[in-house]
Amino acid sequence: MALELISFPLCPYVQRSIITLLHKQVGFTLTHVDLAHKPEWFLALSPMGKVPCLKIDEHTVLFESQVINEYLDETIAPALHPADPLERARHRAWIAFGSEILSDQFQMMIAQGEERFAASSRQLFDKLERLDKIMGNGPFFASEHFSLVDAALAPLFMRMEILHALRPLPRWESLGKLRRWTALLMELPEVAGSVTADFPDRLRNYISEKGSLFLRSA
């Protein structure tokens, strides 16, 4: 397969699929689009005008990161989802929960008013604390084995560490299990290699351009 992943450099959902592709050591090309000025060829490929899209061949395109990762996992070894149907469903549920956390994180990053900032921050950390409570002894979500949950949550945790460096976040500091999990994930080549070396600067510049309260209150 000559896979092509359509991307936006800062998108955490694209990053989920890059991590999965890198973990499975699959060759692929990465094509970036400007989401502020979406080209017609991209809109023709993406029914919702969102990234990521995975171009399988000239006629076949998948969209939505969870769908893309499920396809990759079903067609390319090693399998990252559990074999047991109930455990696999549980993993899918926590991936969906991770998407909700990413939404709260994004809202906190770009919040321009005190009320919106406080609400999104509270929602974000309430969910992170819930995730911390259900986390086992690790080192990964599924104990010893890297899974699609790890691939899905690594972009969230990477951004948490960058945000924490920009502005101390005491509630993040207190989440011992998540911080240990994060440290392990950040050391993995597939996670480190899923973004450019200047990613922290790019993210900070993006937040700054949004006029976010996050940096003004730092």
Short mmCIF file of C-alpha atoms in Angstrom, two decimals:
data_model
loop_
_atom_site.label_atom_id
_atom_site.label_comp_id
_atom_site.label_asym_id
_atom_site.label_seq_id
_atom_site.Cartn_x
_atom_site.Cartn_y
_atom_site.Cartn_z
CA MET A 1 0.00 0.00 0.00
CA ALA A 2 1.17 3.53 -0.82
CA LEU A 3 -0.56 5.32 2.04
CA GLU A 4 -0.94 9.11 2.17
CA LEU A 5 -2.04 10.85 5.35
CA ILE A 6 -3.61 14.28 4.90
CA SER A 7 -2.60 16.42 7.83
CA PHE A 8 -2.51 19.74 9.63
CA PRO A 9 0.74 20.10 11.63
CA LEU A 10 -0.90 20.94 14.98
CA CYS A 11 -3.81 18.49 14.85
CA PRO A 12 -3.78 15.94 17.70
CA TYR A 13 -6.12 13.63 15.78
CA VAL A 14 -3.69 13.42 12.88
CA GLN A 15 -0.96 12.73 15.41
CA ARG A 16 -2.90 9.71 16.69
CA SER A 17 -2.69 8.14 13.24
CA ILE A 18 0.96 9.10 12.71
CA ILE A 19 1.85 7.37 15.98
CA THR A 20 -0.03 4.24 14.92
CA LEU A 21 1.64 4.19 11.49
CA LEU A 22 5.08 4.69 13.01
CA HIS A 23 4.52 2.04 15.66
CA LYS A 24 3.53 -0.45 12.98
CA GLN A 25 6.49 0.68 10.85
CA VAL A 26 4.31 1.40 7.84
CA GLY A 27 5.64 3.57 5.03
CA PHE A 28 3.47 6.61 4.29
CA THR A 29 3.64 10.14 2.98
CA LEU A 30 2.38 13.15 4.90
CA THR A 31 0.58 15.96 3.07
CA HIS A 32 -0.25 19.13 5.00
CA VAL A 33 -3.21 21.36 4.23
CA ASP A 34 -4.06 24.86 5.42
CA LEU A 35 -7.35 24.40 7.26
CA ALA A 36 -8.00 28.14 7.13
CA HIS A 37 -7.95 27.95 3.33
CA LYS A 38 -9.00 24.42 2.46
CA PRO A 39 -8.10 23.48 -1.12
CA GLU A 40 -10.79 22.04 -3.35
CA TRP A 41 -8.97 18.72 -3.77
CA PHE A 42 -9.03 18.29 0.02
CA LEU A 43 -12.74 19.09 0.32
CA ALA A 44 -13.39 16.54 -2.41
CA LEU A 45 -11.62 13.90 -0.27
CA SER A 46 -12.90 14.83 3.19
CA PRO A 47 -16.71 14.77 3.60
CA MET A 48 -16.48 16.84 6.80
CA GLY A 49 -13.59 19.04 5.74
CA LYS A 50 -11.46 17.71 8.61
CA VAL A 51 -8.11 15.99 9.03
CA PRO A 52 -6.88 13.34 9.18
CA CYS A 53 -7.75 11.60 5.95
CA LEU A 54 -5.94 8.45 4.90
CA LYS A 55 -5.71 7.93 1.17
CA ILE A 56 -5.49 4.18 0.57
CA ASP A 57 -5.43 4.38 -3.21
CA GLU A 58 -6.73 6.59 -6.01
CA HIS A 59 -10.34 5.79 -5.20
CA THR A 60 -10.41 5.03 -1.45
CA VAL A 61 -10.11 7.52 1.39
CA LEU A 62 -10.80 7.00 5.10
CA PHE A 63 -11.53 9.83 7.51
CA GLU A 64 -11.73 10.20 11.32
CA SER A 65 -8.67 9.17 13.33
CA GLN A 66 -10.36 6.36 15.26
CA VAL A 67 -11.67 4.79 12.06
CA ILE A 68 -8.25 5.12 10.41
CA ASN A 69 -6.49 3.55 13.39
CA GLU A 70 -8.98 0.70 13.60
CA TYR A 71 -8.43 -0.05 9.91
CA LEU A 72 -4.65 0.01 10.32
CA ASP A 73 -4.92 -2.27 13.33
CA GLU A 74 -7.11 -4.79 11.53
CA THR A 75 -4.89 -4.97 8.46
CA ILE A 76 -1.33 -4.51 9.73
CA ALA A 77 0.36 -6.47 12.52
CA PRO A 78 0.97 -6.21 15.39
CA ALA A 79 -2.59 -5.84 16.67
CA LEU A 80 -2.89 -3.05 19.23
CA HIS A 81 -6.50 -3.72 20.23
CA PRO A 82 -7.31 -6.52 22.72
CA ALA A 83 -8.62 -9.79 21.29
CA ASP A 84 -11.41 -9.98 23.88
CA PRO A 85 -14.56 -8.19 22.56
CA LEU A 86 -15.48 -6.67 25.92
CA GLU A 87 -11.98 -5.37 26.59
CA ARG A 88 -11.79 -4.06 23.03
CA ALA A 89 -15.07 -2.19 23.55
CA ARG A 90 -13.70 -0.76 26.79
CA HIS A 91 -10.62 0.52 24.94
CA ARG A 92 -12.81 2.14 22.30
CA ALA A 93 -14.82 3.87 25.01
CA TRP A 94 -11.72 5.39 26.61
CA ILE A 95 -10.45 6.53 23.21
CA ALA A 96 -13.76 8.37 22.77
CA PHE A 97 -13.36 9.81 26.27
CA GLY A 98 -9.89 11.00 25.24
CA SER A 99 -11.43 12.87 22.32
CA GLU A 100 -13.68 14.72 24.77
CA ILE A 101 -10.64 15.65 26.86
CA LEU A 102 -8.87 16.96 23.75
CA SER A 103 -11.86 19.19 23.07
CA ASP A 104 -11.71 20.64 26.59
CA GLN A 105 -7.95 21.11 26.26
CA PHE A 106 -8.37 23.00 23.01
CA GLN A 107 -11.05 25.25 24.51
CA MET A 108 -8.78 26.05 27.46
CA MET A 109 -5.87 26.84 25.12
CA ILE A 110 -7.82 29.35 23.03
CA ALA A 111 -10.13 30.81 25.72
CA GLN A 112 -10.23 34.61 25.58
CA GLY A 113 -12.46 35.27 28.58
CA GLU A 114 -12.18 34.36 32.24
CA GLU A 115 -15.50 32.49 32.34
CA ARG A 116 -14.72 30.33 29.28
CA PHE A 117 -11.19 29.68 30.52
CA ALA A 118 -12.36 28.62 33.99
CA ALA A 119 -15.11 26.36 32.61
CA SER A 120 -12.92 24.58 30.06
CA SER A 121 -10.08 24.21 32.54
CA ARG A 122 -12.42 22.68 35.13
CA GLN A 123 -13.91 20.26 32.60
CA LEU A 124 -10.45 19.28 31.37
CA PHE A 125 -9.02 18.49 34.78
CA ASP A 126 -12.16 16.79 36.06
CA LYS A 127 -11.84 14.34 33.15
CA LEU A 128 -8.09 13.93 33.59
CA GLU A 129 -8.59 13.12 37.27
CA ARG A 130 -11.17 10.51 36.35
CA LEU A 131 -8.74 8.96 33.88
CA ASP A 132 -6.00 8.98 36.51
CA LYS A 133 -8.25 7.05 38.90
CA ILE A 134 -8.99 4.20 36.47
CA MET A 135 -5.37 3.86 35.36
CA GLY A 136 -3.81 0.61 36.57
CA ASN A 137 -0.20 0.00 37.48
CA GLY A 138 0.91 0.50 33.88
CA PRO A 139 3.28 1.16 32.36
CA PHE A 140 0.75 1.48 29.50
CA PHE A 141 -3.04 1.65 29.56
CA ALA A 142 -3.23 -2.11 28.93
CA SER A 143 -0.47 -2.94 31.41
CA GLU A 144 2.65 -4.11 29.54
CA HIS A 145 1.38 -3.58 26.01
CA PHE A 146 1.17 -0.42 23.90
CA SER A 147 -2.40 -0.10 22.58
CA LEU A 148 -4.54 2.19 20.46
CA VAL A 149 -5.53 3.92 23.71
CA ASP A 150 -1.90 4.92 24.20
CA ALA A 151 -1.70 6.14 20.60
CA ALA A 152 -4.90 8.14 21.08
CA LEU A 153 -3.92 9.78 24.37
CA ALA A 154 -0.24 10.51 23.69
CA PRO A 155 -1.05 13.73 21.74
CA LEU A 156 -3.18 14.95 24.65
CA PHE A 157 -0.42 14.28 27.17
CA MET A 158 2.26 15.86 24.96
CA ARG A 159 0.23 19.06 24.86
CA MET A 160 -0.35 18.94 28.61
CA GLU A 161 3.40 18.89 29.21
CA ILE A 162 3.96 21.79 26.81
CA LEU A 163 1.16 23.80 28.43
CA HIS A 164 2.51 22.99 31.89
CA ALA A 165 5.92 24.36 30.82
CA LEU A 166 4.29 27.56 29.56
CA ARG A 167 2.16 28.04 32.66
CA PRO A 168 2.34 25.84 35.79
CA LEU A 169 -0.81 23.72 36.11
CA PRO A 170 -1.04 22.42 39.70
CA ARG A 171 -3.85 19.97 38.96
CA TRP A 172 -1.79 18.37 36.20
CA GLU A 173 1.22 18.23 38.51
CA SER A 174 -0.84 16.26 41.04
CA LEU A 175 -1.83 13.44 38.65
CA GLY A 176 0.95 10.99 39.43
CA LYS A 177 -0.24 8.04 37.34
CA LEU A 178 -0.87 10.16 34.27
CA ARG A 179 2.47 11.95 34.62
CA ARG A 180 4.34 8.63 34.80
CA TRP A 181 2.38 7.32 31.82
CA THR A 182 3.13 10.54 29.96
CA ALA A 183 6.86 10.34 30.65
CA LEU A 184 6.99 6.81 29.26
CA LEU A 185 5.00 7.69 26.13
CA MET A 186 7.13 10.75 25.37
CA GLU A 187 10.22 8.54 25.27
CA LEU A 188 8.81 6.28 22.56
CA PRO A 189 10.26 6.92 19.07
CA GLU A 190 6.82 6.75 17.47
CA VAL A 191 5.53 9.47 19.79
CA ALA A 192 8.62 11.69 19.65
CA GLY A 193 8.71 11.33 15.87
CA SER A 194 5.03 12.14 15.38
CA VAL A 195 5.67 15.90 15.47
CA THR A 196 8.33 18.26 14.19
CA ALA A 197 11.21 19.32 16.45
CA ASP A 198 9.77 22.84 16.69
CA PHE A 199 6.30 21.63 17.70
CA PRO A 200 6.32 23.32 21.17
CA ASP A 201 7.12 26.67 19.54
CA ARG A 202 4.45 26.14 16.89
CA LEU A 203 1.87 25.38 19.54
CA ARG A 204 2.83 28.40 21.62
CA ASN A 205 2.64 30.65 18.55
CA TYR A 206 -0.78 29.26 17.69
CA ILE A 207 -2.07 29.98 21.20
CA SER A 208 -0.56 33.47 21.08
CA GLU A 209 -2.18 34.21 17.71
CA LYS A 210 -5.56 33.29 19.21
CA GLY A 211 -5.10 35.97 21.87
CA SER A 212 -5.65 33.34 24.52
CA LEU A 213 -6.07 34.08 28.19
CA PHE A 214 -3.86 31.04 28.84
CA LEU A 215 -0.69 32.95 27.98
CA ARG A 216 -1.86 36.33 29.22
CA SER A 217 -2.50 34.81 32.65
CA ALA A 218 0.81 32.94 32.77
#
